[in-house]
Coordinates of C-alpha atoms and ligand atoms in Angstrom, one line a residue:
M1 CA 21.9 -20.6 1.1
T2 CA 22.4 -21.5 4.8
T3 CA 21.1 -24.2 7.1
R4 CA 18.6 -23.7 9.8
R5 CA 21.2 -24.8 12.3
D6 CA 23.4 -21.9 11.2
F7 CA 20.6 -19.4 11.1
L8 CA 20.4 -17.7 14.5
Q9 CA 17.4 -15.5 13.9
K10 CA 15.2 -18.4 12.9
L11 CA 16.5 -20.6 15.6
T12 CA 15.6 -17.9 18.2
A13 CA 12.1 -17.7 16.7
T14 CA 11.7 -21.4 17.0
A15 CA 12.8 -21.5 20.5
I16 CA 10.4 -18.7 21.4
S17 CA 7.4 -20.4 19.7
F18 CA 8.2 -23.9 21.0
P19 CA 5.3 -25.0 23.2
F20 CA 7.3 -25.4 26.4
T21 CA 4.5 -26.5 28.7
A22 CA 3.0 -28.9 26.1
H23 CA 6.4 -30.4 25.8
A24 CA 6.6 -31.0 29.5
I25 CA 3.4 -33.0 29.5
Q26 CA 4.1 -35.1 26.4
P27 CA 3.7 -38.8 27.1
K28 CA 7.1 -40.4 26.6
S29 CA 5.8 -42.6 23.7
I30 CA 4.9 -39.6 21.5
A31 CA 7.9 -38.4 19.4
V32 CA 8.6 -34.7 19.4
A33 CA 9.2 -33.5 15.8
E34 CA 12.8 -32.6 15.2
P35 CA 13.3 -28.9 14.3
Y36 CA 13.9 -28.4 10.6
Q37 CA 17.7 -28.6 9.8
G38 CA 17.7 -28.1 6.1
P39 CA 18.5 -25.2 3.8
V40 CA 16.7 -21.8 4.3
L41 CA 15.9 -19.4 1.5
R42 CA 17.1 -16.0 2.6
V43 CA 14.8 -13.3 1.2
A44 CA 15.0 -9.5 0.9
I45 CA 11.7 -7.8 0.6
M46 CA 11.4 -4.9 -1.8
G47 CA 8.6 -2.4 -1.1
L48 CA 7.4 -2.3 2.5
G49 CA 3.8 -1.6 2.0
S50 CA 0.6 -3.3 3.1
Y51 CA 1.0 -6.7 1.4
A52 CA 4.7 -6.9 2.2
N53 CA 3.8 -6.5 5.9
R54 CA 1.3 -9.4 5.6
V55 CA 4.0 -11.6 3.9
A56 CA 6.6 -10.7 6.5
E57 CA 4.2 -11.6 9.4
A58 CA 3.4 -14.9 7.7
M59 CA 7.0 -15.7 7.2
R60 CA 7.6 -15.7 10.9
D61 CA 6.1 -19.2 10.8
C62 CA 8.1 -20.4 7.8
K63 CA 10.6 -23.2 8.3
K64 CA 12.4 -22.9 4.9
A65 CA 12.4 -19.2 4.2
A66 CA 13.4 -16.2 6.2
I67 CA 13.7 -12.4 5.8
T68 CA 17.3 -11.3 5.8
G69 CA 17.1 -8.0 4.0
V70 CA 14.9 -5.1 2.9
I71 CA 14.7 -2.6 0.1
S72 CA 12.7 0.6 0.6
G73 CA 12.7 4.3 -0.2
T74 CA 11.5 5.2 3.3
P75 CA 14.2 5.1 6.0
S76 CA 11.7 5.0 8.9
K77 CA 10.1 1.8 7.5
I78 CA 13.6 0.2 7.2
K79 CA 14.2 1.0 10.9
D80 CA 10.9 -0.4 11.9
W81 CA 11.5 -3.7 9.9
Q82 CA 15.1 -4.0 11.2
G83 CA 13.7 -4.0 14.7
K84 CA 10.8 -6.4 14.0
Y85 CA 12.7 -8.9 11.9
N86 CA 16.2 -8.5 13.2
I87 CA 17.7 -7.3 9.9
P88 CA 21.3 -6.0 10.1
E89 CA 22.2 -2.6 8.6
K90 CA 24.4 -4.1 5.9
N91 CA 21.3 -5.9 4.4
C92 CA 19.2 -2.7 4.0
Y93 CA 19.0 -1.0 0.7
N94 CA 17.1 1.8 -1.1
Y95 CA 15.9 2.0 -4.7
D96 CA 19.0 3.8 -5.8
N97 CA 21.6 1.4 -4.4
F98 CA 20.0 -2.0 -4.4
D99 CA 22.1 -3.3 -7.3
R100 CA 24.8 -3.7 -4.7
I101 CA 22.8 -6.7 -3.4
K102 CA 24.9 -8.6 -5.9
D103 CA 27.8 -8.7 -3.3
N104 CA 25.6 -9.6 -0.4
K105 CA 26.1 -13.3 0.5
D106 CA 23.2 -13.2 3.1
I107 CA 20.5 -12.8 0.4
D108 CA 19.4 -15.5 -2.1
A109 CA 16.2 -13.9 -3.5
V110 CA 14.4 -10.6 -3.7
Y111 CA 10.6 -10.5 -3.3
I112 CA 9.2 -7.6 -5.2
I113 CA 6.0 -6.2 -3.6
T114 CA 5.8 -2.8 -5.2
P115 CA 3.2 -1.2 -7.5
N116 CA 2.7 -3.3 -10.7
A117 CA 4.5 -1.0 -13.2
L118 CA 7.7 -1.2 -11.1
H119 CA 7.9 -5.0 -11.2
H120 CA 9.5 -5.1 -14.7
P121 CA 12.4 -2.6 -14.2
Q122 CA 13.0 -3.9 -10.6
C123 CA 13.0 -7.6 -11.8
L124 CA 15.6 -6.8 -14.5
R125 CA 17.9 -5.2 -11.9
V126 CA 17.5 -8.0 -9.4
A127 CA 18.3 -10.6 -12.1
A128 CA 21.3 -8.6 -13.2
A129 CA 22.5 -8.7 -9.6
G130 CA 22.3 -12.5 -9.8
K131 CA 19.5 -13.0 -7.2
H132 CA 16.4 -15.1 -7.6
V133 CA 13.2 -13.1 -8.2
I134 CA 9.9 -13.6 -6.5
C135 CA 7.5 -11.0 -8.0
E136 CA 4.0 -10.1 -7.0
K137 CA 1.0 -10.5 -9.4
P138 CA 0.5 -9.1 -12.0
M139 CA 4.1 -9.9 -12.9
A140 CA 4.1 -6.8 -15.2
V141 CA 1.7 -4.5 -17.0
N142 CA 1.7 -6.4 -20.3
A143 CA 3.1 -9.5 -22.0
R144 CA 6.0 -7.7 -23.6
E145 CA 7.4 -6.7 -20.2
G146 CA 6.6 -10.1 -18.8
Q147 CA 8.6 -11.8 -21.6
E148 CA 11.6 -9.5 -21.0
M149 CA 11.5 -10.5 -17.3
V150 CA 11.4 -14.2 -18.2
D151 CA 14.3 -13.7 -20.6
A152 CA 16.4 -11.6 -18.2
C153 CA 16.1 -14.2 -15.4
K154 CA 16.9 -17.0 -17.9
K155 CA 20.0 -15.1 -19.0
A156 CA 21.1 -14.5 -15.5
R157 CA 20.4 -18.1 -14.5
V158 CA 18.1 -17.1 -11.7
K159 CA 14.6 -18.3 -11.0
L160 CA 11.6 -16.1 -11.5
L161 CA 8.5 -17.0 -9.4
I162 CA 5.2 -15.1 -9.3
G163 CA 3.3 -14.7 -6.0
Y164 CA 0.4 -17.0 -6.9
R165 CA -0.3 -18.0 -3.3
M166 CA -3.5 -19.9 -4.2
H167 CA -1.4 -22.5 -6.1
F168 CA -0.4 -23.9 -2.7
E169 CA -3.8 -23.7 -0.9
A170 CA -5.3 -27.0 0.3
K171 CA -8.9 -26.6 -0.8
T172 CA -7.9 -25.3 -4.2
L173 CA -5.6 -28.3 -4.6
E174 CA -8.4 -30.6 -3.5
V175 CA -10.6 -29.4 -6.4
L176 CA -7.7 -30.1 -8.8
R177 CA -7.2 -33.6 -7.2
M178 CA -10.9 -34.4 -7.7
R179 CA -10.8 -33.2 -11.3
N180 CA -7.6 -35.2 -12.1
A181 CA -9.1 -38.3 -10.4
G182 CA -12.1 -38.0 -12.7
E183 CA -14.5 -37.4 -9.8
L184 CA -16.1 -34.4 -11.6
G185 CA -16.3 -36.3 -14.9
K186 CA -15.5 -34.3 -18.1
V187 CA -15.2 -30.6 -17.0
L188 CA -17.3 -28.3 -19.0
F189 CA -17.7 -25.0 -17.3
F190 CA -15.9 -22.6 -14.9
E191 CA -17.3 -19.5 -13.4
G192 CA -15.0 -17.0 -11.7
H193 CA -16.0 -13.8 -9.8
S194 CA -13.2 -11.6 -8.6
G195 CA -13.9 -8.2 -7.2
F196 CA -14.0 -5.7 -4.4
Q197 CA -15.0 -2.1 -3.9
I198 CA -11.9 0.1 -4.3
G199 CA -11.7 3.1 -1.9
N200 CA -9.4 6.1 -2.2
P201 CA -9.3 7.2 -5.9
N202 CA -5.9 8.8 -5.4
Q203 CA -4.1 5.5 -4.6
W204 CA -1.5 4.0 -7.1
R205 CA -4.1 1.3 -8.1
M206 CA -6.1 4.1 -9.8
N207 CA -3.1 5.5 -11.6
K208 CA -2.5 3.7 -14.9
A209 CA 1.2 4.7 -15.0
L210 CA 1.7 2.7 -11.8
S211 CA -1.0 0.0 -12.0
G212 CA -1.1 -0.7 -15.7
G213 CA -4.9 -1.0 -15.6
G214 CA -7.8 -1.3 -13.2
A215 CA -9.6 -4.2 -11.5
M216 CA -8.4 -6.7 -14.2
M217 CA -4.7 -6.2 -13.3
D218 CA -5.3 -6.3 -9.6
I219 CA -8.2 -8.7 -8.9
G220 CA -9.6 -10.0 -12.2
I221 CA -6.2 -11.7 -12.7
Y222 CA -7.4 -14.3 -10.0
S223 CA -10.2 -15.4 -12.3
V224 CA -7.9 -15.4 -15.4
N225 CA -5.4 -17.6 -13.6
G226 CA -8.1 -19.6 -11.7
A227 CA -10.0 -20.4 -15.0
R228 CA -6.7 -22.0 -16.3
Y229 CA -5.9 -24.1 -13.2
M230 CA -9.4 -25.1 -12.5
I231 CA -10.2 -26.2 -16.1
G232 CA -6.7 -27.6 -16.4
E233 CA -6.2 -26.3 -20.0
E234 CA -5.0 -23.1 -21.7
P235 CA -7.8 -20.9 -23.3
I236 CA -7.8 -20.6 -27.1
W237 CA -10.0 -17.6 -27.4
V238 CA -11.4 -14.8 -25.3
T239 CA -14.2 -12.3 -25.6
A240 CA -14.8 -9.4 -23.2
Q241 CA -17.1 -6.6 -22.4
E242 CA -16.5 -3.5 -20.2
T243 CA -18.9 -1.4 -18.2
K244 CA -18.3 1.7 -16.1
T245 CA -20.8 3.1 -13.6
D246 CA -18.4 5.9 -12.6
P247 CA -16.3 7.2 -15.5
V248 CA -15.0 10.1 -13.3
K249 CA -13.5 7.8 -10.7
F250 CA -12.5 5.1 -13.2
K251 CA -10.5 7.2 -15.7
E252 CA -9.4 6.1 -19.2
G253 CA -7.2 3.0 -18.8
I254 CA -8.6 2.1 -15.3
D255 CA -11.2 -0.6 -15.9
E256 CA -14.0 -0.8 -13.3
T257 CA -15.9 -3.9 -14.5
I258 CA -15.1 -6.4 -17.2
L259 CA -17.0 -9.5 -18.1
F260 CA -14.9 -12.0 -20.0
Q261 CA -15.3 -15.5 -21.5
F262 CA -12.8 -18.1 -22.5
G263 CA -13.0 -21.2 -24.8
F264 CA -10.7 -24.2 -24.2
P265 CA -9.5 -26.9 -26.6
S266 CA -11.8 -29.5 -25.0
G267 CA -14.9 -27.4 -25.6
A268 CA -15.1 -26.3 -22.0
V269 CA -16.0 -22.6 -21.5
A270 CA -15.4 -20.1 -18.7
S271 CA -17.4 -17.0 -17.8
C272 CA -15.8 -14.5 -15.4
L273 CA -16.3 -11.1 -13.9
S274 CA -13.6 -8.6 -12.7
T275 CA -14.7 -5.5 -10.8
Y276 CA -13.6 -2.7 -8.5
S277 CA -17.2 -1.8 -7.6
M278 CA -18.6 -4.9 -5.8
N279 CA -17.7 -6.5 -2.5
Y280 CA -18.3 -10.1 -1.6
L281 CA -17.3 -11.1 -5.1
D282 CA -14.8 -14.0 -4.7
R283 CA -16.2 -17.2 -6.0
F284 CA -15.0 -20.1 -8.2
F285 CA -17.4 -22.7 -9.5
L286 CA -16.3 -25.7 -11.6
N287 CA -18.9 -28.0 -13.2
G288 CA -18.4 -31.4 -14.8
E289 CA -20.5 -34.2 -16.2
K290 CA -20.4 -36.1 -12.9
G291 CA -20.3 -33.3 -10.3
Y292 CA -19.2 -29.9 -9.2
A293 CA -16.8 -28.1 -6.9
M294 CA -16.9 -24.6 -5.6
L295 CA -14.8 -22.2 -3.5
Q296 CA -16.3 -19.1 -1.9
P297 CA -14.3 -17.2 -0.8
A298 CA -12.0 -18.6 -3.4
T299 CA -8.9 -16.3 -3.4
G300 CA -9.1 -14.1 -0.3
Y301 CA -6.7 -14.4 2.6
G302 CA -8.8 -17.2 4.0
P303 CA -10.0 -19.3 5.4
I304 CA -11.1 -20.5 1.9
E305 CA -14.5 -22.3 2.1
G306 CA -15.3 -25.0 -0.4
R307 CA -17.6 -27.9 -1.2
S308 CA -18.3 -30.3 -4.0
H309 CA -21.2 -32.6 -4.8
K310 CA -19.6 -35.0 -2.3
G311 CA -19.8 -32.5 0.6
E312 CA -17.9 -29.8 2.4
F313 CA -14.1 -29.4 2.3
K314 CA -12.6 -29.6 5.8
H315 CA -8.9 -28.9 5.2
P316 CA -7.5 -26.7 8.0
H317 CA -6.6 -23.1 7.2
I318 CA -2.9 -22.3 7.0
T319 CA -1.8 -18.7 6.4
H320 CA -1.3 -18.7 2.6
Q321 CA 1.9 -16.8 2.5
T322 CA 3.5 -19.1 5.1
T323 CA 2.9 -22.1 2.8
Q324 CA 3.7 -20.2 -0.3
M325 CA 7.2 -19.1 1.0
D326 CA 8.1 -22.5 2.3
E327 CA 7.1 -24.0 -1.0
M328 CA 8.9 -21.4 -3.0
A329 CA 12.0 -22.1 -0.9
E330 CA 11.8 -25.7 -2.0
I331 CA 11.3 -24.7 -5.6
I332 CA 14.3 -22.4 -5.6
L333 CA 16.6 -24.4 -3.4
N334 CA 15.6 -28.0 -4.4
N335 CA 14.0 -27.6 -7.8
K336 CA 10.7 -28.9 -6.4
K337 CA 7.9 -28.9 -9.0
P338 CA 4.6 -27.4 -7.7
V339 CA 1.2 -28.9 -8.6
V340 CA 0.4 -25.7 -10.4
P341 CA 3.4 -23.8 -11.8
V342 CA 4.3 -20.4 -10.3
D343 CA 7.2 -19.6 -12.6
G344 CA 7.6 -16.6 -15.0
E345 CA 6.1 -18.5 -17.9
E346 CA 2.9 -19.0 -15.8
G347 CA 2.7 -15.3 -15.1
L348 CA 3.4 -14.5 -18.7
K349 CA 0.4 -16.6 -19.9
D350 CA -1.8 -14.5 -17.6
M351 CA -0.3 -11.3 -19.1
K352 CA -0.9 -12.5 -22.6
I353 CA -4.5 -13.3 -21.7
I354 CA -5.0 -9.9 -20.0
D355 CA -3.6 -8.1 -23.1
A356 CA -6.1 -10.1 -25.2
I357 CA -9.0 -9.2 -22.8
Y358 CA -8.2 -5.5 -23.2
E359 CA -7.9 -6.0 -27.0
A360 CA -11.3 -7.8 -27.0
V361 CA -12.9 -4.9 -25.1
R362 CA -11.4 -2.3 -27.5
S363 CA -12.3 -4.2 -30.7
G364 CA -15.5 -6.0 -29.6
K365 CA -14.1 -9.0 -31.3
R366 CA -13.2 -12.6 -30.3
I367 CA -9.4 -12.8 -29.9
D368 CA -7.7 -16.0 -30.5
L369 CA -4.9 -17.0 -28.1
R370 CA -1.8 -19.1 -28.6
L371 CA -0.2 -19.6 -25.2
Ligands
LIG1 P1 1.0 -0.7 -1.1 O1 0.6 0.6 -1.7 O2 0.4 -1.0 0.3 O3 2.6 -0.9 -1.0 C1 3.4 -0.6 -2.1 C2 4.8 -0.3 -1.6 O4 5.6 0.1 -2.7 C3 4.8 0.9 -0.6 O5 5.6 0.6 0.5 C4 5.4 2.0 -1.4 O6 6.1 2.9 -0.6 C5 6.3 1.3 -2.3 N1 6.6 2.1 -3.5 C6 7.9 2.1 -4.1 N2 7.9 2.9 -5.1 C7 6.7 3.4 -5.2 C8 6.1 4.4 -6.1 N3 6.8 4.9 -7.2 N4 4.8 4.7 -6.0 C9 4.1 4.1 -5.0 N5 4.6 3.2 -4.1 C10 5.9 2.9 -4.2 O7 0.5 -1.8 -2.1 P2 0.3 -3.4 -1.9 O8 -1.1 -3.6 -1.6 O9 1.3 -3.8 -0.9 O10 0.6 -4.0 -3.3 C11 1.9 -4.2 -3.8 C12 2.0 -5.3 -4.8 O11 1.5 -6.5 -4.2 C13 1.1 -5.1 -6.0 O12 1.7 -5.6 -7.2 C14 -0.2 -5.9 -5.7 O13 -0.8 -6.4 -6.9 C15 0.4 -7.1 -4.9 N6 -0.5 -7.7 -4.0 C16 -0.6 -9.0 -4.0 C17 -1.5 -9.6 -3.1 C18 -1.7 -11.1 -3.1 O14 -2.5 -11.6 -2.4 N7 -0.8 -11.8 -3.8 C19 -2.3 -8.8 -2.2 C20 -2.1 -7.5 -2.2 C21 -1.2 -6.9 -3.1

């Protein structure tokens, strides 16, 4: 941990982004916000692919988190990131030697942004090195692996957080505020649609050994997770049905489209669709006895659009990963409790549900859940 005052890289970034001319014309009566002086979470990013690049760009605007290291198997990517994010050579690792991160005092946490099946072994190694773990969704490819990750982090006394960026998004949180305040009345129904049309059939997402599954692991998980935080309960049963329009492209073990349903203890139900074959499918709808709330798009990179029976949501868009990483810094450094959990247990619940969804597809039966 270090303070922002000590942290030269971030200080430089602040100086560059400070609106110099606006400052010059500030009326004297308006106070200028003090730059953040508190602790900064120093993060090494593992896997420098497409989403890692998005996270890194968003982290330029973070106050409480900063990139101080990288782990990659591609030396040219490391060079590129060193230049872009001012990362010293001693904080650069590859997949063979990253256990040495244990001795690196510049790194508090490792953010794993690699293909799904690698999350489990990589998390175990990061935990053994004594660093906090932030891991992308899905946390693993099944609940057994997820449980092992939770246990390993507990044993190593490090935190495990899952990259559930929507848990910090303003319009999403507004729906939960309305629900908790009783503005929707008794909540009875959630509908979640999560999908996009997947392109290149040769990418790792279409290879079960690396992805652990198809659309469900990648995008359907947003509706699985969303059903839980929107209804505000844990499901007690699941049913599911699969359909494939292209069994050649979507091989055995790679689900194309799955419809699934949940039942909740209160009697509320959810109906969801996960697919790799339809675009413009990103919608959450929550219905209660007194009103409704909906988000569309609900989980894309934003801006998220939303409304309720009371009107349109007008919260400003903030890049999700900027808020996520500042909030995760607070969770790791100051034990802050988020409105919706993002810890390993939260990720594990989704893995248990996804295991049950696959089981329901295979058996054609209703599967009872105990989360
Ligand atoms: P990507 O293919 O763009 O990047 C994956 C990275 O992992 C690449 O840099 C690749 O070189 C590296 N890698 C290391 N070992 C590898 C191996 N054996 N095979 C293939 N690649 C290997 O993928 P991505 O879109 O960045 O997804 C990475 C993770 O991030 C996934 O778990 C995905 O679900 C998650 N993700 C999350 C969000 C979100 O909004 N939270 C969005 C996109 C992706």
